[in-house]
PDB file of C-alpha atoms and ligand atoms in Angstrom:
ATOM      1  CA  UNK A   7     -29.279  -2.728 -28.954  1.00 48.00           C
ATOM      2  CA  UNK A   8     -26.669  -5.361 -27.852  1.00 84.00           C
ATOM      3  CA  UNK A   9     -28.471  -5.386 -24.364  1.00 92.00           C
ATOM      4  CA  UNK A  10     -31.821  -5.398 -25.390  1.00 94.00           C
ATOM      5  CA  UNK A  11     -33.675  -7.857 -23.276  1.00 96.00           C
ATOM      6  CA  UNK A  12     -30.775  -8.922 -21.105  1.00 96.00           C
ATOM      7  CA  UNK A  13     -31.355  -9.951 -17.718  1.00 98.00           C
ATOM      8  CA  UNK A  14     -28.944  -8.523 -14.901  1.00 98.00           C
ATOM      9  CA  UNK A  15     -28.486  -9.228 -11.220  1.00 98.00           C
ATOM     10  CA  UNK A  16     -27.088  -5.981  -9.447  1.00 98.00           C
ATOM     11  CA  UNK A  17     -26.043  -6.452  -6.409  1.00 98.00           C
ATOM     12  CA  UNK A  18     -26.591  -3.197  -3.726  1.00 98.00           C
ATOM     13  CA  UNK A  19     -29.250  -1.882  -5.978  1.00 97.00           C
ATOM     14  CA  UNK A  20     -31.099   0.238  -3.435  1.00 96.00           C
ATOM     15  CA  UNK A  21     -28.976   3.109  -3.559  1.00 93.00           C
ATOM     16  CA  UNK A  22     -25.741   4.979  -4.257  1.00 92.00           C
ATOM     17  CA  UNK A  23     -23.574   3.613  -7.568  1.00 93.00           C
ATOM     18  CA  UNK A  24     -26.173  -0.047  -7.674  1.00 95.00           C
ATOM     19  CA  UNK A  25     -28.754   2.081  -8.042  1.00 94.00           C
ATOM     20  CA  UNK A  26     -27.624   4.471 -10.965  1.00 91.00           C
ATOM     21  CA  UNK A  27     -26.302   1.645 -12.838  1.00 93.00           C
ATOM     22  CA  UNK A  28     -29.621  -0.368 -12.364  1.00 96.00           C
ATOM     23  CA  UNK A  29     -31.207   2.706 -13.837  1.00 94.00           C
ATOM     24  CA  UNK A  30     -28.711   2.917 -16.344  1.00 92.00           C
ATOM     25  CA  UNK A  31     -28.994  -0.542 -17.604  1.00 94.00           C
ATOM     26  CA  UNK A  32     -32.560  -0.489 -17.340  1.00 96.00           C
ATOM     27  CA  UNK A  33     -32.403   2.368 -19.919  1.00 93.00           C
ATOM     28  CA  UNK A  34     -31.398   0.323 -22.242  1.00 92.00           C
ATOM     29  CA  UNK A  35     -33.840  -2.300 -22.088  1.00 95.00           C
ATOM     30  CA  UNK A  36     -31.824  -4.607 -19.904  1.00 96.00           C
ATOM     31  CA  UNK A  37     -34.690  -6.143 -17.211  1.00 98.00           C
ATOM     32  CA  UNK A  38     -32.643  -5.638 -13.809  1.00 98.00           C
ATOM     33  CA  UNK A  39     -32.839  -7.932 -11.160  1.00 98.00           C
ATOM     34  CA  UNK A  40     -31.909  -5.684  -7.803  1.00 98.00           C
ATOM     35  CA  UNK A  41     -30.846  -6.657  -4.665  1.00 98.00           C
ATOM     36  CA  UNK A  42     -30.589  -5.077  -1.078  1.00 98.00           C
ATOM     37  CA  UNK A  43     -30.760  -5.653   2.799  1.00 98.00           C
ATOM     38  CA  UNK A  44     -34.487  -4.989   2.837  1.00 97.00           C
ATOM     39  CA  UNK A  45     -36.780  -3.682   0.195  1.00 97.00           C
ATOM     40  CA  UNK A  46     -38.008  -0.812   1.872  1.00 95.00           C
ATOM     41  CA  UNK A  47     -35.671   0.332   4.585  1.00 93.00           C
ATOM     42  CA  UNK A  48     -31.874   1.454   3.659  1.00 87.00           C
ATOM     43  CA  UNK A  49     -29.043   2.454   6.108  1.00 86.00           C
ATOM     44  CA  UNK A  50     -28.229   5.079   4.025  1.00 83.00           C
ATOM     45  CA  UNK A  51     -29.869   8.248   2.367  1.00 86.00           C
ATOM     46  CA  UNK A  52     -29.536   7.709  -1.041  1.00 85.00           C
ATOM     47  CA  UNK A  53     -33.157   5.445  -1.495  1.00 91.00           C
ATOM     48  CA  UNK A  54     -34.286   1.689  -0.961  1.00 96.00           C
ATOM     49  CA  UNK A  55     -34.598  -1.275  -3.374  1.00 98.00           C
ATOM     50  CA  UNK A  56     -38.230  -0.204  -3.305  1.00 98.00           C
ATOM     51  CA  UNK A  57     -37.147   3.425  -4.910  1.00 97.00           C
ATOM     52  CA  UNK A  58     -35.499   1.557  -7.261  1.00 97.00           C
ATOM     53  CA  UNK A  59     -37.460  -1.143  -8.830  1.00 98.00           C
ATOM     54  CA  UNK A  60     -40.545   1.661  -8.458  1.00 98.00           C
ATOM     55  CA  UNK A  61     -38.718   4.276 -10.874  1.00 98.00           C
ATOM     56  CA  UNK A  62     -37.502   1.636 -13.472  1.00 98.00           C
ATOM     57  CA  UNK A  63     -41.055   0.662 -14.144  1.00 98.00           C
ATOM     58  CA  UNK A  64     -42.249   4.116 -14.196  1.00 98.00           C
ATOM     59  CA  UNK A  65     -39.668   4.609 -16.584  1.00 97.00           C
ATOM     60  CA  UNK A  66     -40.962   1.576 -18.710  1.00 98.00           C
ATOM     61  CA  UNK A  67     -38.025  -0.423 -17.918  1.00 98.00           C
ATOM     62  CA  UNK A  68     -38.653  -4.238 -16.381  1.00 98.00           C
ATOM     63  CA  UNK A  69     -37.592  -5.073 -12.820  1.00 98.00           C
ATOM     64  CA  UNK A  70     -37.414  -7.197  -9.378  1.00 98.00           C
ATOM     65  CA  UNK A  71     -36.056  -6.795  -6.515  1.00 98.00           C
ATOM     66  CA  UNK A  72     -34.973  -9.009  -4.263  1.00 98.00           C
ATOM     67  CA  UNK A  73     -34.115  -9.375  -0.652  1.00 98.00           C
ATOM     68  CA  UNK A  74     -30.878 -10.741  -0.160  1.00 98.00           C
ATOM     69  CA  UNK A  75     -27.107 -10.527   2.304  1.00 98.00           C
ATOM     70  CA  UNK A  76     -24.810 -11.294   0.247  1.00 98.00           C
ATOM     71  CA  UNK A  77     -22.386 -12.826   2.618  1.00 98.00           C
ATOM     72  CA  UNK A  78     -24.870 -15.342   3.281  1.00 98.00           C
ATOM     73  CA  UNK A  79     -24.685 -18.775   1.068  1.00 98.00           C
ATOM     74  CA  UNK A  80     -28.176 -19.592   1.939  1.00 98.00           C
ATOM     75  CA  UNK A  81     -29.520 -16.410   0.772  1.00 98.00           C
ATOM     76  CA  UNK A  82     -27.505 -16.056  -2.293  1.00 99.00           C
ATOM     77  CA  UNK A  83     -28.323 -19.393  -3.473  1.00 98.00           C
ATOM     78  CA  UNK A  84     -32.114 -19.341  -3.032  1.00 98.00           C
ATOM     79  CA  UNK A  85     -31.992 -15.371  -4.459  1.00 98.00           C
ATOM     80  CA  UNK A  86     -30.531 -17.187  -7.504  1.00 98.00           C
ATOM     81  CA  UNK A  87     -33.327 -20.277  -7.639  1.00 98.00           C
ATOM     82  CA  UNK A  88     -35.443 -17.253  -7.636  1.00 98.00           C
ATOM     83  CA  UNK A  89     -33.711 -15.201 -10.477  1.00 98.00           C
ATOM     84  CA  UNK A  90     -33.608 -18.462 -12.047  1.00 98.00           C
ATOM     85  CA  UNK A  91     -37.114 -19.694 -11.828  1.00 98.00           C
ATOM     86  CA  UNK A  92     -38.639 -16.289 -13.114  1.00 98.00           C
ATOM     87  CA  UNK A  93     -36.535 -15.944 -15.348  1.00 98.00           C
ATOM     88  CA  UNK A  94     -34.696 -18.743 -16.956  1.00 98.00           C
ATOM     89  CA  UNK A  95     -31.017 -17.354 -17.141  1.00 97.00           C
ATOM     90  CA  UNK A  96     -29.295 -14.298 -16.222  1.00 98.00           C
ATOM     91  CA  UNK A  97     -26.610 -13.012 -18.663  1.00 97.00           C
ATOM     92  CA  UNK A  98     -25.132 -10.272 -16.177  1.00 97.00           C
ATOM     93  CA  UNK A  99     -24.279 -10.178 -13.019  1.00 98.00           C
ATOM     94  CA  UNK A 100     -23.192  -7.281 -11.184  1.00 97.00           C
ATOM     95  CA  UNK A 101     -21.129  -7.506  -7.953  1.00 98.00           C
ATOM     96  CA  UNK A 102     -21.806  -4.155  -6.501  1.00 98.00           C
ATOM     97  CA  UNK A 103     -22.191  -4.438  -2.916  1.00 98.00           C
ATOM     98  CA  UNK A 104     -20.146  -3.345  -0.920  1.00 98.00           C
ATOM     99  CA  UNK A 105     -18.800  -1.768   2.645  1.00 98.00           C
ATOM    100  CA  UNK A 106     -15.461   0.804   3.692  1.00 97.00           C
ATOM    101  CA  UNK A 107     -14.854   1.659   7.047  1.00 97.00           C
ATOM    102  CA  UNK A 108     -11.758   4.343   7.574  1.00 96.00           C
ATOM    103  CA  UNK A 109      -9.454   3.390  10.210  1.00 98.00           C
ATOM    104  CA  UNK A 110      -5.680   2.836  11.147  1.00 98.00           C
ATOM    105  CA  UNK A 111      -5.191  -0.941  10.607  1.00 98.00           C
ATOM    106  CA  UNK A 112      -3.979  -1.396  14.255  1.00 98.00           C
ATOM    107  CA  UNK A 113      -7.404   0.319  15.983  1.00 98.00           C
ATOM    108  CA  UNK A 114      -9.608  -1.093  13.375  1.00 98.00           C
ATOM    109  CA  UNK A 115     -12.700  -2.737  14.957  1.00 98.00           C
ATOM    110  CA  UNK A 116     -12.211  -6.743  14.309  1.00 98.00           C
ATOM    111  CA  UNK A 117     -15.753  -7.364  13.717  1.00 98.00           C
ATOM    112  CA  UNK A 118     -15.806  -4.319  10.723  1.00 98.00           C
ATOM    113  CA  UNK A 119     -12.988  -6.248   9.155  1.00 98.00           C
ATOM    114  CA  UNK A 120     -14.978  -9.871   9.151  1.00 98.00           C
ATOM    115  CA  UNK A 121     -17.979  -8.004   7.843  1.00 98.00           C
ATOM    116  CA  UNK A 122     -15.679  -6.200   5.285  1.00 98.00           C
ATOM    117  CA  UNK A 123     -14.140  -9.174   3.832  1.00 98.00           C
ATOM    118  CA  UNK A 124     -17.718 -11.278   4.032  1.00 98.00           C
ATOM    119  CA  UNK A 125     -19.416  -8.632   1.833  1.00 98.00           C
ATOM    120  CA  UNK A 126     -16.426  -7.616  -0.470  1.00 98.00           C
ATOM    121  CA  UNK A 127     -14.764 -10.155  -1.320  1.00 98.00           C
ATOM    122  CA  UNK A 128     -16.999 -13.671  -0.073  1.00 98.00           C
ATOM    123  CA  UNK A 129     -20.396 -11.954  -1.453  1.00 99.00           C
ATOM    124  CA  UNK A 130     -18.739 -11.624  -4.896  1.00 99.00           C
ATOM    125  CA  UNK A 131     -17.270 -15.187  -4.639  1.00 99.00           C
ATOM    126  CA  UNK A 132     -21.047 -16.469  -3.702  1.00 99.00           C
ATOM    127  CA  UNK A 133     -22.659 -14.644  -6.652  1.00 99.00           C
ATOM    128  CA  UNK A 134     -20.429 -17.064  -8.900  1.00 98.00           C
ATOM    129  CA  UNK A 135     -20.724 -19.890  -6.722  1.00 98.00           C
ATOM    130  CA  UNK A 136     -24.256 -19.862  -7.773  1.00 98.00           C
ATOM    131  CA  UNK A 137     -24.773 -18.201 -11.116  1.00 98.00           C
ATOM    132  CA  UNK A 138     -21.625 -19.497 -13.018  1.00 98.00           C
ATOM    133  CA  UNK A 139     -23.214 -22.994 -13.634  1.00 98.00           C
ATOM    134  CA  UNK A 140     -26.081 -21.906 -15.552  1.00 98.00           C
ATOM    135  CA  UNK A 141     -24.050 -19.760 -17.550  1.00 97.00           C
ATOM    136  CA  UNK A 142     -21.775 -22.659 -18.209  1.00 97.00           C
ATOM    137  CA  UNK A 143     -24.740 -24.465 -19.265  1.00 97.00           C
ATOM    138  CA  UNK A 144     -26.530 -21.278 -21.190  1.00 96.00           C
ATOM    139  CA  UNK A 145     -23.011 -21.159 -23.474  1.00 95.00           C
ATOM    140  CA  UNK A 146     -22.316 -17.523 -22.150  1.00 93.00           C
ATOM    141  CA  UNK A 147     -22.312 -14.793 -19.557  1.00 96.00           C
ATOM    142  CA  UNK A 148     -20.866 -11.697 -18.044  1.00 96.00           C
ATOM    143  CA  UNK A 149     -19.968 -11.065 -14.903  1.00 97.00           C
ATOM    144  CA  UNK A 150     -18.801  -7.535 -13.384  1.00 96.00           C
ATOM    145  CA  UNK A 151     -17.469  -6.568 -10.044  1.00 97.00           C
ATOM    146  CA  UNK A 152     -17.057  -3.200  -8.471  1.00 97.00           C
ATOM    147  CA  UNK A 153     -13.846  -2.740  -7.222  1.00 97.00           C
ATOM    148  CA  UNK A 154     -11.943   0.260  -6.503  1.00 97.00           C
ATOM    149  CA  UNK A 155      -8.407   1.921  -7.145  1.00 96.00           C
ATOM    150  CA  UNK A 156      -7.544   1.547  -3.491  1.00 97.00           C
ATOM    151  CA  UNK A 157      -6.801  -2.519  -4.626  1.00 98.00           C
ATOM    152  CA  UNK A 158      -4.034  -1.137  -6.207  1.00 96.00           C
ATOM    153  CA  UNK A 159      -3.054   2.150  -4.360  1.00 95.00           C
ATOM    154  CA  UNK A 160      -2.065   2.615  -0.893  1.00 95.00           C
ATOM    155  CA  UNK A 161      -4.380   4.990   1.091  1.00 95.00           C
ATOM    156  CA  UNK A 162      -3.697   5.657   4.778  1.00 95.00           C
ATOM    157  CA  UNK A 163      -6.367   4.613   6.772  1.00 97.00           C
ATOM    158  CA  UNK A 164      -7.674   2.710   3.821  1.00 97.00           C
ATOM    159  CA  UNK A 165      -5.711  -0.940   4.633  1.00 98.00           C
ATOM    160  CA  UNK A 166      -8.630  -3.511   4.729  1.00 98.00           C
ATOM    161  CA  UNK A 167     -10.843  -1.480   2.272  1.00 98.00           C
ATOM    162  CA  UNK A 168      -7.924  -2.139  -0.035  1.00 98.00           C
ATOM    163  CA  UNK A 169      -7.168  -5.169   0.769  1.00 98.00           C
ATOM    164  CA  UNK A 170     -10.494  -6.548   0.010  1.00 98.00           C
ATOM    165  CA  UNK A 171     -10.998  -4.435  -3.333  1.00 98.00           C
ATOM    166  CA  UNK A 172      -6.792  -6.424  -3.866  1.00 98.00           C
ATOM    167  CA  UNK A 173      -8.483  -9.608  -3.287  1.00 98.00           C
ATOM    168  CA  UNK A 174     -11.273  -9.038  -5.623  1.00 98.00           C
ATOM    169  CA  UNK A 175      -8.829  -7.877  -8.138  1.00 98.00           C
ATOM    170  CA  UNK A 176      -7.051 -11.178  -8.152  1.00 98.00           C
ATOM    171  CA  UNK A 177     -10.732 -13.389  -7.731  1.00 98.00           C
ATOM    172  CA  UNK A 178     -11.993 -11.528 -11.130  1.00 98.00           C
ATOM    173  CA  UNK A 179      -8.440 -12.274 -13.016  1.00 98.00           C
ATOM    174  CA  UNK A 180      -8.442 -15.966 -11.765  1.00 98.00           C
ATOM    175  CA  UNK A 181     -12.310 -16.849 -12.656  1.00 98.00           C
ATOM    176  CA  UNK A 182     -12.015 -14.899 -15.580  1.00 97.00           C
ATOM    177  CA  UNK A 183      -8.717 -17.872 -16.585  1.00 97.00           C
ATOM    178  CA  UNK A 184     -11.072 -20.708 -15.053  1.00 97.00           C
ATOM    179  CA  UNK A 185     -13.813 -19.231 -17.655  1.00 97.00           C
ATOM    180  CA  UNK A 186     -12.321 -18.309 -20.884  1.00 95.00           C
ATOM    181  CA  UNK A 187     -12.770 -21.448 -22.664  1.00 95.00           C
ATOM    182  CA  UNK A 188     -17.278 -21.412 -21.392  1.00 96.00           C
ATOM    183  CA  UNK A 189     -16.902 -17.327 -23.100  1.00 94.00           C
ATOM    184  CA  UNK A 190     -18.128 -16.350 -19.944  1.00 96.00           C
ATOM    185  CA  UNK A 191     -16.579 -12.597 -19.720  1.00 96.00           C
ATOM    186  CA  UNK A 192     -15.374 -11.656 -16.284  1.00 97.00           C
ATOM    187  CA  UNK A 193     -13.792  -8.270 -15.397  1.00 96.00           C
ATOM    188  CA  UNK A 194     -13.639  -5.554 -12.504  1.00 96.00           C
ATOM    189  CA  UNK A 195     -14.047  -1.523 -13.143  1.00 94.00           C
ATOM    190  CA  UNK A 196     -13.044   1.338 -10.847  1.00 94.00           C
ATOM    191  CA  UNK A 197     -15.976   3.383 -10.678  1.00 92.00           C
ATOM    192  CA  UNK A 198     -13.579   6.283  -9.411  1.00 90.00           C
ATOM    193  CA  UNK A 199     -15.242   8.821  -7.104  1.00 88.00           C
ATOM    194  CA  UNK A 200     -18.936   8.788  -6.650  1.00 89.00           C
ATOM    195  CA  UNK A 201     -20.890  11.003  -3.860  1.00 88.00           C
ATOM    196  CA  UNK A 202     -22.749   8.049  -2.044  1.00 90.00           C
ATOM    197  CA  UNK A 203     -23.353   7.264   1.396  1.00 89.00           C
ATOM    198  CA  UNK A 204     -20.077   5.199   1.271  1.00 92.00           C
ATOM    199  CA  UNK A 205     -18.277   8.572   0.587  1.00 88.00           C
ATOM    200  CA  UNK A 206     -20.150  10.288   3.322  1.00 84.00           C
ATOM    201  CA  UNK A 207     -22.701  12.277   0.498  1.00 78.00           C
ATOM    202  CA  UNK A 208     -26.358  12.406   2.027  1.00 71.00           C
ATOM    203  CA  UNK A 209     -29.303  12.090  -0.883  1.00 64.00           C
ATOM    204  CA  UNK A 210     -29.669  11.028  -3.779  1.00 61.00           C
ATOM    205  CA  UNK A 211     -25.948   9.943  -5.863  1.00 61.00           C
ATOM    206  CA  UNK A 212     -24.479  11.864  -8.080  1.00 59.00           C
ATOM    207  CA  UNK A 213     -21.958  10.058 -10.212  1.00 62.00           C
ATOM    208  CA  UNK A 214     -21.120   8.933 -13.653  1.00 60.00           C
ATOM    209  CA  UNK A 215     -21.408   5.875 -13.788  1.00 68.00           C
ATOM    210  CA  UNK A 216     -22.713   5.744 -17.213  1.00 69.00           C
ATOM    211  CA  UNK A 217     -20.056   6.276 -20.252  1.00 73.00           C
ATOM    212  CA  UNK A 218     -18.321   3.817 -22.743  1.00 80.00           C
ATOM    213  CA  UNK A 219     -16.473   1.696 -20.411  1.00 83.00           C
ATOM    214  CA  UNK A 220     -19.475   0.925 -18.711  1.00 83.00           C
ATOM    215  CA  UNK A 221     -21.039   0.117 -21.783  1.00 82.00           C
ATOM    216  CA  UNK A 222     -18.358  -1.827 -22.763  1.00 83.00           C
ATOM    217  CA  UNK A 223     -18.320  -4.251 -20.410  1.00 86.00           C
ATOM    218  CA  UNK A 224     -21.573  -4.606 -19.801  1.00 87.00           C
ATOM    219  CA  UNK A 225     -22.094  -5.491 -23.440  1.00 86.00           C
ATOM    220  CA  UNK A 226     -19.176  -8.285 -23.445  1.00 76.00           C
ATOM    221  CA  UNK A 227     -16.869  -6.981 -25.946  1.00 70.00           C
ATOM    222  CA  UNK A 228     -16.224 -11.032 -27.298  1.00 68.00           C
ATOM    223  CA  UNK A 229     -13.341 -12.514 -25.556  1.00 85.00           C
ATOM    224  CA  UNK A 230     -12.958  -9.144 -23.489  1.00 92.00           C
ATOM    225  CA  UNK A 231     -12.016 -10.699 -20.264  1.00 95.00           C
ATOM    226  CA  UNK A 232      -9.839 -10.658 -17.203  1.00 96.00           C
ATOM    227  CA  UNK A 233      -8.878  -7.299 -17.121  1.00 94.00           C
ATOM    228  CA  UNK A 234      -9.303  -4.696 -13.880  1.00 95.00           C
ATOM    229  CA  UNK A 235     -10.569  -1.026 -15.956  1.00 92.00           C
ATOM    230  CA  UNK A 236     -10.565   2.393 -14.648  1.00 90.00           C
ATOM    231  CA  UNK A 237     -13.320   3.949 -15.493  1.00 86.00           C
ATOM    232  CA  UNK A 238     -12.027   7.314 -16.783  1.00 82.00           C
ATOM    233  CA  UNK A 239      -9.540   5.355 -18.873  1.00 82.00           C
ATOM    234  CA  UNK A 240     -11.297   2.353 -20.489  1.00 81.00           C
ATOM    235  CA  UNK A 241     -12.616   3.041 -23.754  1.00 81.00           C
ATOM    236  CA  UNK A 242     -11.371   6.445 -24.223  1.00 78.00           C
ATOM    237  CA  UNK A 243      -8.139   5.931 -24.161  1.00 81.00           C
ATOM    238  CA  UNK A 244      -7.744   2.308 -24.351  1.00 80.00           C
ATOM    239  CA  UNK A 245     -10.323  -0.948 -24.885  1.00 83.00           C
ATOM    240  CA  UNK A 246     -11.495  -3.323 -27.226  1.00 82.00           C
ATOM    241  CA  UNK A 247     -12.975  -1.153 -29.272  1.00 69.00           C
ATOM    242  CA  UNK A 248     -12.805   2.304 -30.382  1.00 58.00           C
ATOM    243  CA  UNK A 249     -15.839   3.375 -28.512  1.00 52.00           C
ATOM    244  CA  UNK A 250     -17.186   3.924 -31.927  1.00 51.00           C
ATOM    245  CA  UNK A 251     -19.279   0.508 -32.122  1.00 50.00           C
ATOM    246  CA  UNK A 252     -20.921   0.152 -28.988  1.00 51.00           C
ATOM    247  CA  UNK A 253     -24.165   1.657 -27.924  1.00 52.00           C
ATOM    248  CA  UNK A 254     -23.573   4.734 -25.579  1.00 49.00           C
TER     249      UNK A 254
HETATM  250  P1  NDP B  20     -23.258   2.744  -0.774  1.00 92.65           P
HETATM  251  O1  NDP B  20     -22.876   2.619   0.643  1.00 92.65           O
HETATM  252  O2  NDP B  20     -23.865   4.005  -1.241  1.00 92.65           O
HETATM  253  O3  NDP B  20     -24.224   1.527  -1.188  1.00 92.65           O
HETATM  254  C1  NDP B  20     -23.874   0.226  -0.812  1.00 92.65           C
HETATM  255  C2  NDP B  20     -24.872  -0.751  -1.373  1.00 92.65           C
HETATM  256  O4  NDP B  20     -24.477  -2.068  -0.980  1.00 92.65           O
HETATM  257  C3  NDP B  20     -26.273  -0.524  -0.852  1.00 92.65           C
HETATM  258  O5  NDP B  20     -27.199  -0.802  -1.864  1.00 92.65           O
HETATM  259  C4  NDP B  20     -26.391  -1.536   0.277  1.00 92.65           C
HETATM  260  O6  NDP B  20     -27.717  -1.976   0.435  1.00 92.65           O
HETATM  261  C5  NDP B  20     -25.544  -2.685  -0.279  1.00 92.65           C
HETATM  262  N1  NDP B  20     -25.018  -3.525   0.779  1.00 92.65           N
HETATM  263  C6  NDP B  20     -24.116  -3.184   1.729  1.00 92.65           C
HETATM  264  N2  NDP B  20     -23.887  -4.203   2.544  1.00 92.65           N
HETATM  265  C7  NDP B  20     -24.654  -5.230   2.100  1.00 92.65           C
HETATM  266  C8  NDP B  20     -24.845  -6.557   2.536  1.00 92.65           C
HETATM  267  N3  NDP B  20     -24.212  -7.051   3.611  1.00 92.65           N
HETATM  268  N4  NDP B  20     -25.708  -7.349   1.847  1.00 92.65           N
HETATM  269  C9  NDP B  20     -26.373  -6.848   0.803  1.00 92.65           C
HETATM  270  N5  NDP B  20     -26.231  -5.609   0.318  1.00 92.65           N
HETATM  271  C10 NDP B  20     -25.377  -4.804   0.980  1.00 92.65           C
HETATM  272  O7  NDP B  20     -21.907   2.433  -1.591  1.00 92.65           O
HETATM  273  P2  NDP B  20     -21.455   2.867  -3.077  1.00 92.65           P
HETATM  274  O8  NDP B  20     -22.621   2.888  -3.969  1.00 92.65           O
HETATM  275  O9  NDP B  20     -20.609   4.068  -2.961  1.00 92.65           O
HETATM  276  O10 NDP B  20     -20.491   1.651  -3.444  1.00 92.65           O
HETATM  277  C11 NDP B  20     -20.897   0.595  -4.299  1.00 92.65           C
HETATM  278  C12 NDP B  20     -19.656  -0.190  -4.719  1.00 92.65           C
HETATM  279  O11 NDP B  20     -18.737   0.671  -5.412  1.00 92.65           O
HETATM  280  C13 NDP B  20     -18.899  -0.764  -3.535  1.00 92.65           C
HETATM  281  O12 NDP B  20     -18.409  -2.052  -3.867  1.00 92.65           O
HETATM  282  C14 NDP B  20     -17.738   0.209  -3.363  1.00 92.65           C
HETATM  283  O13 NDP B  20     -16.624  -0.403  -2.760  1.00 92.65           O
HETATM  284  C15 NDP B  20     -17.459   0.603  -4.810  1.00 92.65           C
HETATM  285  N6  NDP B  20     -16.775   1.887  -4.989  1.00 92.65           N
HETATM  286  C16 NDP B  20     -17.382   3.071  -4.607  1.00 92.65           C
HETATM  287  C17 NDP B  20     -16.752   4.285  -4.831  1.00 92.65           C
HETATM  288  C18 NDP B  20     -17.367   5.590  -4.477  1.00 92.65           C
HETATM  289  O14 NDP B  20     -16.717   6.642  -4.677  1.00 92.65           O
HETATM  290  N7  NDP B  20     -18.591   5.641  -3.981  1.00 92.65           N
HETATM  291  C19 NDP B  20     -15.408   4.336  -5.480  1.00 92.65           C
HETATM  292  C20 NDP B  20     -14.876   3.048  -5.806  1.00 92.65           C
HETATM  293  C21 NDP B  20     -15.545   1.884  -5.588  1.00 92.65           C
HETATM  294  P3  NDP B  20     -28.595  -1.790   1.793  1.00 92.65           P
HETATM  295  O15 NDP B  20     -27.780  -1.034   2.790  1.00 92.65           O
HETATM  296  O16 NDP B  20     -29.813  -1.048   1.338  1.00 92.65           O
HETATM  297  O17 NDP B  20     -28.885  -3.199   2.195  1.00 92.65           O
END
């Protein structure tokens, strides 16, 4: 298997869609590096880094997890000396993490909005910050972020969400430009809906995350890059391949 003995960095592993595609990618032998707000404790219902790391070993699988807010540069570089240090490389990294908040743009709490853009959009940029130099130096990587179909849809009530998902949209396209020539891979996927505490589900996710275009990514097609994917679409009805030579 193409992923075989990979090591990934998901960001927002404790629950909800980090968590199923931790699992996910730990099902395939990948050894998942997980991140959260606290190992053990999650403001939401759908389980804690803890859960996480616990049922990928039970499973067999190989993984960490890691304490670590991603809006904060101090934190995200040392989580990376960490990764780093136990490690020696990572080859994926996941940009998962994320906040929404529903409210008309002119009653929207200022302080959600700060918080919305430092986790959305700066977290992502961090990741990079710190990662993309040692896969410049390792001669390859993959990088992944979660965005949504709101960055290119209008949804009332939806304005800064969308924004930030927008923003994220353009970051992957323009790193993906600044990396093409170090074949480090760097595209965003729309999940689509997912029953999470983000979408107001209680328990464990239910979602399906799993699927070729998920597989497609996160196996680097060669050269596959700079491209925003819908889920449903990407490599059923369109990709780099015919969804006939990657591992499923
Ligand atoms: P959840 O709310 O279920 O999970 C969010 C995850 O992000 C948790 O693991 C949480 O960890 C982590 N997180 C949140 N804030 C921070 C922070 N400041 N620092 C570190 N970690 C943080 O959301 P989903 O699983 O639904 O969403 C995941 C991603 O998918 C998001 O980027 C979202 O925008 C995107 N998405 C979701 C869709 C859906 O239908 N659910 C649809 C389209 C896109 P903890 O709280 O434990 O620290």
């Amino acid at each position: 298997m193409v992923l075989e003995g990979k090591i990934a960095l998901v960001t927002g592993a404790s629950r909800g869609i980090g968590r199923l595609l931790a699992l996910a990618l730990a099902s395939k032998g990948v050894c998942v590096v997980g991140t959260a707000r606290s190992l053990d404790h999650s403001i939401g219902t759908g389980g804690t880094l803890k859960d996480t790391i616990q049922e990928i070993r039970e499973k067999g699988g190989r993984a960490m997890g890691l304490v670590c807010e991603v809006s904060d540069p101090n934190q995200v570089e040392s989580t990376v000396i960490n990764v780093i240090k136990e490690f020696g490389r990572i080859d994926l990294l996941v940009n998962n993490a994320g906040i929404l908040h529903y409210d008309d743009t002119w009653e929207f709490p200022v302080g959600v909005w700060q918080d919305m853009m430092a986790i959305n959009v700066t977290g992502p940029f961090l990741f990079c910050r710190f990662i993309v130099p040692h896969m410049i130096q390792a001669g390859n990587g993959n990088i992944l972020n979660i965005t949504s179909e709101v960055g290119r849809r209008s949804i009332t009530k939806l304005n800064p969400y969308g924004t930030s998902k927008a923003a994220l949209n353009q970051f992957t396209i323009n790193l993906a430009n600044e990396l093409r020539e170090y074949k480090i891979a760097v595209n965003a996927i729309e999940p689509g809906y997912t029953a999470t505490d983000m979408t107001g589900y209680r328990g464990e996710s239910i979602g399906l995350v799993e699927g070729p275009a998920m597989w497609i990514l996160a196996q680097d097609m060669s050269g596959f890059t700079g491209q925003v994917v819908d889920r449903r679409e990407f490599g059923r009805t369109w990709g780099p391949t015919d969804g006939n030579t990657i591992d499923q």
